[in-house]
Amino acid sequence: MRQKIDYGIDLGTTNSAIARMDSGEPVIIKSDETQMDTTPSCVAYNKKKSVYMGGKAKNIIQNEAVTALKNRKTTPPNGYQEFKRTMGTDHQYRSTNMEHAYSSEDLSAEILQKLKSYSSDEAINAAVITVPAMFKQSQLDATQRAAELAGLGYCELLQEPIAASIAYGIKTAQASGYWLVFDFGGGTFDAALMHVEEGIMKVVDTEGDNHLGGKDLDNALIDQLIIPQLQQQCALDDFLDNQEYVALLQAAVKRHAEEAKIALSSKSDWNELLEDLGNDDDGEEIQAEVSISLAQYEAACEPIFQQAIDIVKNVLARKGLSGRDLQSVILVGGPTFSQTLRRMLKEQIGGNIDSSIDPMTAVAKGAALFAATRDIPLVLQKRDSTKAQLSLKYSDTTVEPYVNLGIRIDRNQSSASLPQTFALEIIRGDSAWSSGKVMIEDDAELLELLLNEGKANQFTLKLSAPDGTPIPCEPSSITIINGLKIASATLPYAIGLELYYTDSASEGVLPIKGLEKNTSLPAKGTARLKTMKNIRPGNRQDRIVIPIFEVSSGFEKEVSRAILNNFHSKVIITGDDFPSLLPEGSEVELTLHIDASRRTLVSVYIPAFDESFDFTIESRIEPEIDSEELHKQLREASQSARTLASEGIADAEAQLTILEKAQQQLEHRGQERDTKEQIQQQVKTAFLTLDKFNKQDAWPQAQAGLEEALEELLELQQQTGSREESEQIARHQQDARTIINGQDVNSAKKLTKAIEDTAFQLKMKDIRFWVGFIYYLDEDFDRISWLDKATARQGVQQLKQLLEMNPDIDRLRPAVQAVLQLMQNSSYADLGNKINTNLLRT
Ligand code: ADP
Ligand code: MG
């Protein structure tokens, strides 16, 4: 029975692999049928409901795509690939052969099970699974669920670039300096900057793009070269007017694009006769000689590679480094075979570009090495108590030539009758070193083991009675890695809370102290907050909701709008949890504990009660992006970029180019969920960049904002004729004059917010506001994300009925508020940009 996890799995977008530690070496377990190192991450179900994985499934997918094209029918397919790209979302892969639809985690579990089956001599119930460094919380949680579905009782997650650098580091013992892991896979790109000093490895910084990979190269070749050539040689103009048909054709020629791409990694041209693709507009069979030269390939693919290189430049720049400072650039992932990419890296980054490790298996091997240092939790270790049970203490990775091993014999855990004293011999795997027979009295001993340098060392433990009779023991072997002190995982995103910050009078997300980007894991961060309302004991409606976010890169030091960050999860505390009243303004201490696999535990301490509450939190399943909303955001971002670009700001021009490309992409492939996510990310990045420039004219903007808010308030006061707020408004006017004289941005913002609050109080007294709200909820119903759509629809209907009864404001207001509770936070946050939601829901 293994005490260490020992198995590493690279669950890739395109290809997956499994490795395990055998006699101190990470060894790939080859696929059962084809004896390949890697298995395509493809799953297919046939009419007889059999499931296929790997290469066979890939063939089924390709054939199915061609059949669909010939029939011009988009029946749901029965084969799936690249489902890792929708990990953590609610996307369902429908199937005609099977009764139900599949989520990404279902399909990933099939792959995991397949990989597990390659190990014919041993059942696997614990593994280290690798994930892209920039995976979001929802994607990590989905990966854990997939592992569980696949029957892995225990699973740890490891960032892919760290895995690759472990595999690399063990080969390149004692190298010092900076390493850059350049991991360009099928669907994700990760860059990790590592620092190694005398074998001690540290992750300095990571950055990446969850929507950048070989798939984008395929798409570029299909859309820019293959389909246009088909269109030139066949009658396809009408056909290509139909977006659904275009999608069918894109899928059917994908395998040719991949072939072309792989050929052009090392050759200077590619051509092939494409046929068997159904008929064109004239009823003739589609047949065309398609050729792609290296120059054409480069024109299409360089911009995609450039995105990855720009990410690297960015990482280097923010650490004050240049390519020359890199000891090695480690290439990982299939597309890094490309001569074009390698040339671009050489030209733009320089440094020693190292392709000495196999870019397809390094991640799985590194994961196995890491797994050799991780314990299977005791409850899951099926210990055989008939053997003598040993407790061992040692460090599993070291840069020293010796390691101390503490041994204790656990009589309590062993059912076998054991002698009073023992003899123990420890033998290194290569038999070149042994401890000799050591007598153990008092059941404990400390030994020094001699290691082979720059290697994973395996030792066998042989226990015997003083008369020489062997005594079976557990564990009977251990692995210690020398030459490399493995890096801890780090946080790829800072973790922040969405709060109202009284200092800056703004609402938004700010990282928690202790959970900044690149913090080594496990880590802990604490934030102290003050409640903004009374929480009555036993009252479920009295809630404090604290949304947690993964902070977007670039916003680590300032409060940023919630929608620009990734939603992580939320903590909800209700009056139900409390023994007595928690008055407004009470202190609450929130602590997040994040482990090496980025599992998060939250504890909330309330000083007033001197009591803590623990929560395990789960991320949400990401809903599909609304196309209309995305178009709107894209327009807004483009508009803002255009304005700034016309002022000659180069970064804005660059963003504008990206956004224009995104616009085209949305037209080409707008029906693909993945494309939408990719574009949303680009829009976010654009907003992040542009927000910075907008901040540069902070004062004029702050002044304008303040004046505008004041004007609106005065107008409202006139309209409503309300007198209650007169004094307050006069004070606001007075304060505004003082602040404008002093040109103080922060105070201006604070006051603007206060004025808006007053205006909002006024508005809320007006029944027309609530009536207007009902119309909004009704008209935008489908565009709003609801927690429970059916109940929400019922609620809105009831509101409309209520309207007909001419209610007074005291009846209408709570009724509308009740429906607002049913909104998902994302939609509620959108609302927040228009109206002050702080005051609304409660
Ligand atoms: P992942 O880790 O995301 O599964 P891989 O590292 O297995 O990805 O890379 C898969 C991608 O690499 C695919 O897009 C595939 O087409 C591409 N690929 C594989 N071999 C080559 C090659 N020789 N040249 C260029 N691209 C390649
Ligand atoms: Mg990979």
mmCIF file with all atom_site columns, N, CA and C in Angstrom, residues 222-271:
data_model
loop_
_atom_site.group_PDB
_atom_site.id
_atom_site.type_symbol
_atom_site.label_atom_id
_atom_site.label_alt_id
_atom_site.label_comp_id
_atom_site.label_asym_id
_atom_site.label_entity_id
_atom_site.label_seq_id
_atom_site.pdbx_PDB_ins_code
_atom_site.Cartn_x
_atom_site.Cartn_y
_atom_site.Cartn_z
_atom_site.occupancy
_atom_site.B_iso_or_equiv
_atom_site.pdbx_formal_charge
_atom_site.auth_seq_id
_atom_site.auth_comp_id
_atom_site.auth_asym_id
_atom_site.auth_atom_id
_atom_site.pdbx_PDB_model_num
ATOM 1   N N  . ILE A 1 222 ? -8.463  27.735 -40.333 1.00 0.00 ? 222 ILE A N  1
ATOM 2   C CA . ILE A 1 222 ? -9.756  27.403 -40.936 1.00 0.00 ? 222 ILE A CA 1
ATOM 3   C C  . ILE A 1 222 ? -10.420 28.659 -41.498 1.00 0.00 ? 222 ILE A C  1
ATOM 4   N N  . ASP A 1 223 ? -10.545 29.681 -40.653 1.00 0.00 ? 223 ASP A N  1
ATOM 5   C CA . ASP A 1 223 ? -11.323 30.862 -41.053 1.00 0.00 ? 223 ASP A CA 1
ATOM 6   C C  . ASP A 1 223 ? -10.593 31.731 -42.071 1.00 0.00 ? 223 ASP A C  1
ATOM 7   N N  . GLN A 1 224 ? -9.270  31.825 -41.944 1.00 0.00 ? 224 GLN A N  1
ATOM 8   C CA . GLN A 1 224 ? -8.559  32.757 -42.827 1.00 0.00 ? 224 GLN A CA 1
ATOM 9   C C  . GLN A 1 224 ? -8.006  32.098 -44.081 1.00 0.00 ? 224 GLN A C  1
ATOM 10  N N  . LEU A 1 225 ? -7.785  30.767 -44.054 1.00 0.00 ? 225 LEU A N  1
ATOM 11  C CA . LEU A 1 225 ? -7.128  30.165 -45.214 1.00 0.00 ? 225 LEU A CA 1
ATOM 12  C C  . LEU A 1 225 ? -7.926  29.011 -45.826 1.00 0.00 ? 225 LEU A C  1
ATOM 13  N N  . ILE A 1 226 ? -8.364  28.086 -45.017 1.00 0.00 ? 226 ILE A N  1
ATOM 14  C CA . ILE A 1 226 ? -8.983  26.892 -45.600 1.00 0.00 ? 226 ILE A CA 1
ATOM 15  C C  . ILE A 1 226 ? -10.360 27.201 -46.195 1.00 0.00 ? 226 ILE A C  1
ATOM 16  N N  . ILE A 1 227 ? -11.234 27.815 -45.416 1.00 0.00 ? 227 ILE A N  1
ATOM 17  C CA . ILE A 1 227 ? -12.569 28.102 -45.950 1.00 0.00 ? 227 ILE A CA 1
ATOM 18  C C  . ILE A 1 227 ? -12.510 29.074 -47.141 1.00 0.00 ? 227 ILE A C  1
ATOM 19  N N  . PRO A 1 228 ? -11.733 30.156 -47.063 1.00 0.00 ? 228 PRO A N  1
ATOM 20  C CA . PRO A 1 228 ? -11.636 31.019 -48.253 1.00 0.00 ? 228 PRO A CA 1
ATOM 21  C C  . PRO A 1 228 ? -11.160 30.266 -49.499 1.00 0.00 ? 228 PRO A C  1
ATOM 22  N N  . GLN A 1 229 ? -10.241 29.317 -49.345 1.00 0.00 ? 229 GLN A N  1
ATOM 23  C CA . GLN A 1 229 ? -9.790  28.572 -50.532 1.00 0.00 ? 229 GLN A CA 1
ATOM 24  C C  . GLN A 1 229 ? -10.886 27.648 -51.049 1.00 0.00 ? 229 GLN A C  1
ATOM 25  N N  . LEU A 1 230 ? -11.638 27.054 -50.133 1.00 0.00 ? 230 LEU A N  1
ATOM 26  C CA . LEU A 1 230 ? -12.770 26.223 -50.566 1.00 0.00 ? 230 LEU A CA 1
ATOM 27  C C  . LEU A 1 230 ? -13.769 27.097 -51.320 1.00 0.00 ? 230 LEU A C  1
ATOM 28  N N  . GLN A 1 231 ? -13.981 28.291 -50.800 1.00 0.00 ? 231 GLN A N  1
ATOM 29  C CA . GLN A 1 231 ? -14.946 29.206 -51.396 1.00 0.00 ? 231 GLN A CA 1
ATOM 30  C C  . GLN A 1 231 ? -14.505 29.631 -52.797 1.00 0.00 ? 231 GLN A C  1
ATOM 31  N N  . GLN A 1 232 ? -13.177 29.769 -52.978 1.00 0.00 ? 232 GLN A N  1
ATOM 32  C CA . GLN A 1 232 ? -12.670 30.135 -54.307 1.00 0.00 ? 232 GLN A CA 1
ATOM 33  C C  . GLN A 1 232 ? -12.898 29.032 -55.324 1.00 0.00 ? 232 GLN A C  1
ATOM 34  N N  . GLN A 1 233 ? -12.743 27.800 -54.865 1.00 0.00 ? 233 GLN A N  1
ATOM 35  C CA . GLN A 1 233 ? -12.761 26.680 -55.816 1.00 0.00 ? 233 GLN A CA 1
ATOM 36  C C  . GLN A 1 233 ? -14.125 26.022 -55.956 1.00 0.00 ? 233 GLN A C  1
ATOM 37  N N  . CYS A 1 234 ? -15.044 26.265 -55.026 1.00 0.00 ? 234 CYS A N  1
ATOM 38  C CA . CYS A 1 234 ? -16.365 25.645 -55.109 1.00 0.00 ? 234 CYS A CA 1
ATOM 39  C C  . CYS A 1 234 ? -17.435 26.727 -54.951 1.00 0.00 ? 234 CYS A C  1
ATOM 40  N N  . ALA A 1 235 ? -18.672 26.381 -55.318 1.00 0.00 ? 235 ALA A N  1
ATOM 41  C CA . ALA A 1 235 ? -19.769 27.338 -55.184 1.00 0.00 ? 235 ALA A CA 1
ATOM 42  C C  . ALA A 1 235 ? -20.314 27.247 -53.764 1.00 0.00 ? 235 ALA A C  1
ATOM 43  N N  . LEU A 1 236 ? -19.874 28.175 -52.931 1.00 0.00 ? 236 LEU A N  1
ATOM 44  C CA . LEU A 1 236 ? -20.255 28.070 -51.513 1.00 0.00 ? 236 LEU A CA 1
ATOM 45  C C  . LEU A 1 236 ? -20.817 29.374 -50.958 1.00 0.00 ? 236 LEU A C  1
ATOM 46  N N  . ASP A 1 237 ? -21.045 30.363 -51.849 1.00 0.00 ? 237 ASP A N  1
ATOM 47  C CA . ASP A 1 237 ? -21.441 31.676 -51.333 1.00 0.00 ? 237 ASP A CA 1
ATOM 48  C C  . ASP A 1 237 ? -22.742 31.620 -50.535 1.00 0.00 ? 237 ASP A C  1
ATOM 49  N N  . ASP A 1 238 ? -23.741 30.924 -51.073 1.00 0.00 ? 238 ASP A N  1
ATOM 50  C CA . ASP A 1 238 ? -25.021 30.829 -50.345 1.00 0.00 ? 238 ASP A CA 1
ATOM 51  C C  . ASP A 1 238 ? -24.844 30.038 -49.063 1.00 0.00 ? 238 ASP A C  1
ATOM 52  N N  . PHE A 1 239 ? -24.145 28.918 -49.227 1.00 0.00 ? 239 PHE A N  1
ATOM 53  C CA . PHE A 1 239 ? -23.893 28.047 -48.088 1.00 0.00 ? 239 PHE A CA 1
ATOM 54  C C  . PHE A 1 239 ? -23.293 28.832 -46.915 1.00 0.00 ? 239 PHE A C  1
ATOM 55  N N  . LEU A 1 240 ? -22.293 29.666 -47.253 1.00 0.00 ? 240 LEU A N  1
ATOM 56  C CA . LEU A 1 240 ? -21.568 30.364 -46.195 1.00 0.00 ? 240 LEU A CA 1
ATOM 57  C C  . LEU A 1 240 ? -22.352 31.541 -45.613 1.00 0.00 ? 240 LEU A C  1
ATOM 58  N N  . ASP A 1 241 ? -23.513 31.837 -46.227 1.00 0.00 ? 241 ASP A N  1
ATOM 59  C CA . ASP A 1 241 ? -24.368 32.870 -45.643 1.00 0.00 ? 241 ASP A CA 1
ATOM 60  C C  . ASP A 1 241 ? -25.092 32.355 -44.399 1.00 0.00 ? 241 ASP A C  1
ATOM 61  N N  . ASN A 1 242 ? -25.116 31.041 -44.283 1.00 0.00 ? 242 ASN A N  1
ATOM 62  C CA . ASN A 1 242 ? -25.822 30.448 -43.160 1.00 0.00 ? 242 ASN A CA 1
ATOM 63  C C  . ASN A 1 242 ? -24.828 30.138 -42.025 1.00 0.00 ? 242 ASN A C  1
ATOM 64  N N  . GLN A 1 243 ? -25.007 30.838 -40.900 1.00 0.00 ? 243 GLN A N  1
ATOM 65  C CA . GLN A 1 243 ? -24.048 30.694 -39.794 1.00 0.00 ? 243 GLN A CA 1
ATOM 66  C C  . GLN A 1 243 ? -23.941 29.251 -39.280 1.00 0.00 ? 243 GLN A C  1
ATOM 67  N N  . GLU A 1 244 ? -25.081 28.570 -39.280 1.00 0.00 ? 244 GLU A N  1
ATOM 68  C CA . GLU A 1 244 ? -25.051 27.192 -38.780 1.00 0.00 ? 244 GLU A CA 1
ATOM 69  C C  . GLU A 1 244 ? -24.243 26.289 -39.707 1.00 0.00 ? 244 GLU A C  1
ATOM 70  N N  . TYR A 1 245 ? -24.389 26.512 -40.998 1.00 0.00 ? 245 TYR A N  1
ATOM 71  C CA . TYR A 1 245 ? -23.616 25.710 -41.956 1.00 0.00 ? 245 TYR A CA 1
ATOM 72  C C  . TYR A 1 245 ? -22.127 26.001 -41.815 1.00 0.00 ? 245 TYR A C  1
ATOM 73  N N  . VAL A 1 246 ? -21.829 27.285 -41.615 1.00 0.00 ? 246 VAL A N  1
ATOM 74  C CA . VAL A 1 246 ? -20.418 27.651 -41.458 1.00 0.00 ? 246 VAL A CA 1
ATOM 75  C C  . VAL A 1 246 ? -19.822 26.851 -40.296 1.00 0.00 ? 246 VAL A C  1
ATOM 76  N N  . ALA A 1 247 ? -20.592 26.783 -39.198 1.00 0.00 ? 247 ALA A N  1
ATOM 77  C CA . ALA A 1 247 ? -20.100 26.046 -38.028 1.00 0.00 ? 247 ALA A CA 1
ATOM 78  C C  . ALA A 1 247 ? -19.854 24.580 -38.369 1.00 0.00 ? 247 ALA A C  1
ATOM 79  N N  . LEU A 1 248 ? -20.738 23.996 -39.195 1.00 0.00 ? 248 LEU A N  1
ATOM 80  C CA . LEU A 1 248 ? -20.560 22.596 -39.586 1.00 0.00 ? 248 LEU A CA 1
ATOM 81  C C  . LEU A 1 248 ? -19.290 22.413 -40.400 1.00 0.00 ? 248 LEU A C  1
ATOM 82  N N  . LEU A 1 249 ? -19.080 23.358 -41.321 1.00 0.00 ? 249 LEU A N  1
ATOM 83  C CA . LEU A 1 249 ? -17.890 23.262 -42.171 1.00 0.00 ? 249 LEU A CA 1
ATOM 84  C C  . LEU A 1 249 ? -16.613 23.458 -41.327 1.00 0.00 ? 249 LEU A C  1
ATOM 85  N N  . GLN A 1 250 ? -16.678 24.411 -40.416 1.00 0.00 ? 250 GLN A N  1
ATOM 86  C CA . GLN A 1 250 ? -15.521 24.647 -39.538 1.00 0.00 ? 250 GLN A CA 1
ATOM 87  C C  . GLN A 1 250 ? -15.145 23.366 -38.790 1.00 0.00 ? 250 GLN A C  1
ATOM 88  N N  . ALA A 1 251 ? -16.173 22.686 -38.290 1.00 0.00 ? 251 ALA A N  1
ATOM 89  C CA . ALA A 1 251 ? -15.894 21.468 -37.520 1.00 0.00 ? 251 ALA A CA 1
ATOM 90  C C  . ALA A 1 251 ? -15.350 20.362 -38.423 1.00 0.00 ? 251 ALA A C  1
ATOM 91  N N  . ALA A 1 252 ? -15.891 20.276 -39.634 1.00 0.00 ? 252 ALA A N  1
ATOM 92  C CA . ALA A 1 252 ? -15.500 19.177 -40.524 1.00 0.00 ? 252 ALA A CA 1
ATOM 93  C C  . ALA A 1 252 ? -14.068 19.315 -41.045 1.00 0.00 ? 252 ALA A C  1
ATOM 94  N N  . VAL A 1 253 ? -13.598 20.536 -41.195 1.00 0.00 ? 253 VAL A N  1
ATOM 95  C CA . VAL A 1 253 ? -12.228 20.695 -41.722 1.00 0.00 ? 253 VAL A CA 1
ATOM 96  C C  . VAL A 1 253 ? -11.176 20.865 -40.615 1.00 0.00 ? 253 VAL A C  1
ATOM 97  N N  . LYS A 1 254 ? -11.635 20.784 -39.385 1.00 0.00 ? 254 LYS A N  1
ATOM 98  C CA . LYS A 1 254 ? -10.703 21.011 -38.263 1.00 0.00 ? 254 LYS A CA 1
ATOM 99  C C  . LYS A 1 254 ? -9.502  20.063 -38.315 1.00 0.00 ? 254 LYS A C  1
ATOM 100 N N  . ARG A 1 255 ? -9.761  18.794 -38.665 1.00 0.00 ? 255 ARG A N  1
ATOM 101 C CA . ARG A 1 255 ? -8.631  17.866 -38.641 1.00 0.00 ? 255 ARG A CA 1
ATOM 102 C C  . ARG A 1 255 ? -7.580  18.222 -39.690 1.00 0.00 ? 255 ARG A C  1
ATOM 103 N N  . HIS A 1 256 ? -8.039  18.793 -40.807 1.00 0.00 ? 256 HIS A N  1
ATOM 104 C CA . HIS A 1 256 ? -7.076  19.227 -41.831 1.00 0.00 ? 256 HIS A CA 1
ATOM 105 C C  . HIS A 1 256 ? -6.258  20.409 -41.316 1.00 0.00 ? 256 HIS A C  1
ATOM 106 N N  . ALA A 1 257 ? -6.956  21.297 -40.593 1.00 0.00 ? 257 ALA A N  1
ATOM 107 C CA . ALA A 1 257 ? -6.241  22.458 -40.042 1.00 0.00 ? 257 ALA A CA 1
ATOM 108 C C  . ALA A 1 257 ? -5.163  21.989 -39.077 1.00 0.00 ? 257 ALA A C  1
ATOM 109 N N  . GLU A 1 258 ? -5.515  21.004 -38.259 1.00 0.00 ? 258 GLU A N  1
ATOM 110 C CA . GLU A 1 258 ? -4.540  20.530 -37.282 1.00 0.00 ? 258 GLU A CA 1
ATOM 111 C C  . GLU A 1 258 ? -3.352  19.872 -37.985 1.00 0.00 ? 258 GLU A C  1
ATOM 112 N N  . GLU A 1 259 ? -3.657  19.104 -39.024 1.00 0.00 ? 259 GLU A N  1
ATOM 113 C CA . GLU A 1 259 ? -2.590  18.473 -39.809 1.00 0.00 ? 259 GLU A CA 1
ATOM 114 C C  . GLU A 1 259 ? -1.659  19.518 -40.408 1.00 0.00 ? 259 GLU A C  1
ATOM 115 N N  . ALA A 1 260 ? -2.295  20.543 -41.003 1.00 0.00 ? 260 ALA A N  1
ATOM 116 C CA . ALA A 1 260 ? -1.511  21.604 -41.629 1.00 0.00 ? 260 ALA A CA 1
ATOM 117 C C  . ALA A 1 260 ? -0.617  22.273 -40.600 1.00 0.00 ? 260 ALA A C  1
ATOM 118 N N  . LYS A 1 261 ? -1.225  22.580 -39.462 1.00 0.00 ? 261 LYS A N  1
ATOM 119 C CA . LYS A 1 261 ? -0.489  23.276 -38.395 1.00 0.00 ? 261 LYS A CA 1
ATOM 120 C C  . LYS A 1 261 ? 0.725   22.458 -37.958 1.00 0.00 ? 261 LYS A C  1
ATOM 121 N N  . ILE A 1 262 ? 0.523   21.161 -37.746 1.00 0.00 ? 262 ILE A N  1
ATOM 122 C CA . ILE A 1 262 ? 1.623   20.322 -37.276 1.00 0.00 ? 262 ILE A CA 1
ATOM 123 C C  . ILE A 1 262 ? 2.715   20.216 -38.343 1.00 0.00 ? 262 ILE A C  1
ATOM 124 N N  . ALA A 1 263 ? 2.278   20.074 -39.627 1.00 0.00 ? 263 ALA A N  1
ATOM 125 C CA . ALA A 1 263 ? 3.264   20.008 -40.708 1.00 0.00 ? 263 ALA A CA 1
ATOM 126 C C  . ALA A 1 263 ? 4.102   21.287 -40.743 1.00 0.00 ? 263 ALA A C  1
ATOM 127 N N  . LEU A 1 264 ? 3.404   22.424 -40.623 1.00 0.00 ? 264 LEU A N  1
ATOM 128 C CA . LEU A 1 264 ? 4.100   23.700 -40.773 1.00 0.00 ? 264 LEU A CA 1
ATOM 129 C C  . LEU A 1 264 ? 4.949   24.059 -39.546 1.00 0.00 ? 264 LEU A C  1
ATOM 130 N N  . SER A 1 265 ? 4.877   23.245 -38.530 1.00 0.00 ? 265 SER A N  1
ATOM 131 C CA . SER A 1 265 ? 5.781   23.441 -37.392 1.00 0.00 ? 265 SER A CA 1
ATOM 132 C C  . SER A 1 265 ? 7.220   23.247 -37.845 1.00 0.00 ? 265 SER A C  1
ATOM 133 N N  . SER A 1 266 ? 7.410   22.356 -38.841 1.00 0.00 ? 266 SER A N  1
ATOM 134 C CA . SER A 1 266 ? 8.787   22.099 -39.252 1.00 0.00 ? 266 SER A CA 1
ATOM 135 C C  . SER A 1 266 ? 9.004   22.233 -40.757 1.00 0.00 ? 266 SER A C  1
ATOM 136 N N  . LYS A 1 267 ? 7.916   22.249 -41.555 1.00 0.00 ? 267 LYS A N  1
ATOM 137 C CA . LYS A 1 267 ? 8.083   22.307 -43.011 1.00 0.00 ? 267 LYS A CA 1
ATOM 138 C C  . LYS A 1 267 ? 7.771   23.706 -43.526 1.00 0.00 ? 267 LYS A C  1
ATOM 139 N N  . SER A 1 268 ? 7.948   23.876 -44.861 1.00 0.00 ? 268 SER A N  1
ATOM 140 C CA . SER A 1 268 ? 7.707   25.215 -45.396 1.00 0.00 ? 268 SER A CA 1
ATOM 141 C C  . SER A 1 268 ? 6.405   25.316 -46.190 1.00 0.00 ? 268 SER A C  1
ATOM 142 N N  . ASP A 1 269 ? 5.759   24.197 -46.430 1.00 0.00 ? 269 ASP A N  1
ATOM 143 C CA . ASP A 1 269 ? 4.402   24.301 -46.983 1.00 0.00 ? 269 ASP A CA 1
ATOM 144 C C  . ASP A 1 269 ? 3.607   23.027 -46.727 1.00 0.00 ? 269 ASP A C  1
ATOM 145 N N  . TRP A 1 270 ? 2.327   23.157 -46.974 1.00 0.00 ? 270 TRP A N  1
ATOM 146 C CA . TRP A 1 270 ? 1.422   22.023 -46.758 1.00 0.00 ? 270 TRP A CA 1
ATOM 147 C C  . TRP A 1 270 ? 0.343   22.088 -47.808 1.00 0.00 ? 270 TRP A C  1
ATOM 148 N N  . ASN A 1 271 ? 0.013   20.959 -48.421 1.00 0.00 ? 271 ASN A N  1
ATOM 149 C CA . ASN A 1 271 ? -1.181  20.984 -49.268 1.00 0.00 ? 271 ASN A CA 1
ATOM 150 C C  . ASN A 1 271 ? -1.864  19.638 -49.269 1.00 0.00 ? 271 ASN A C  1
#
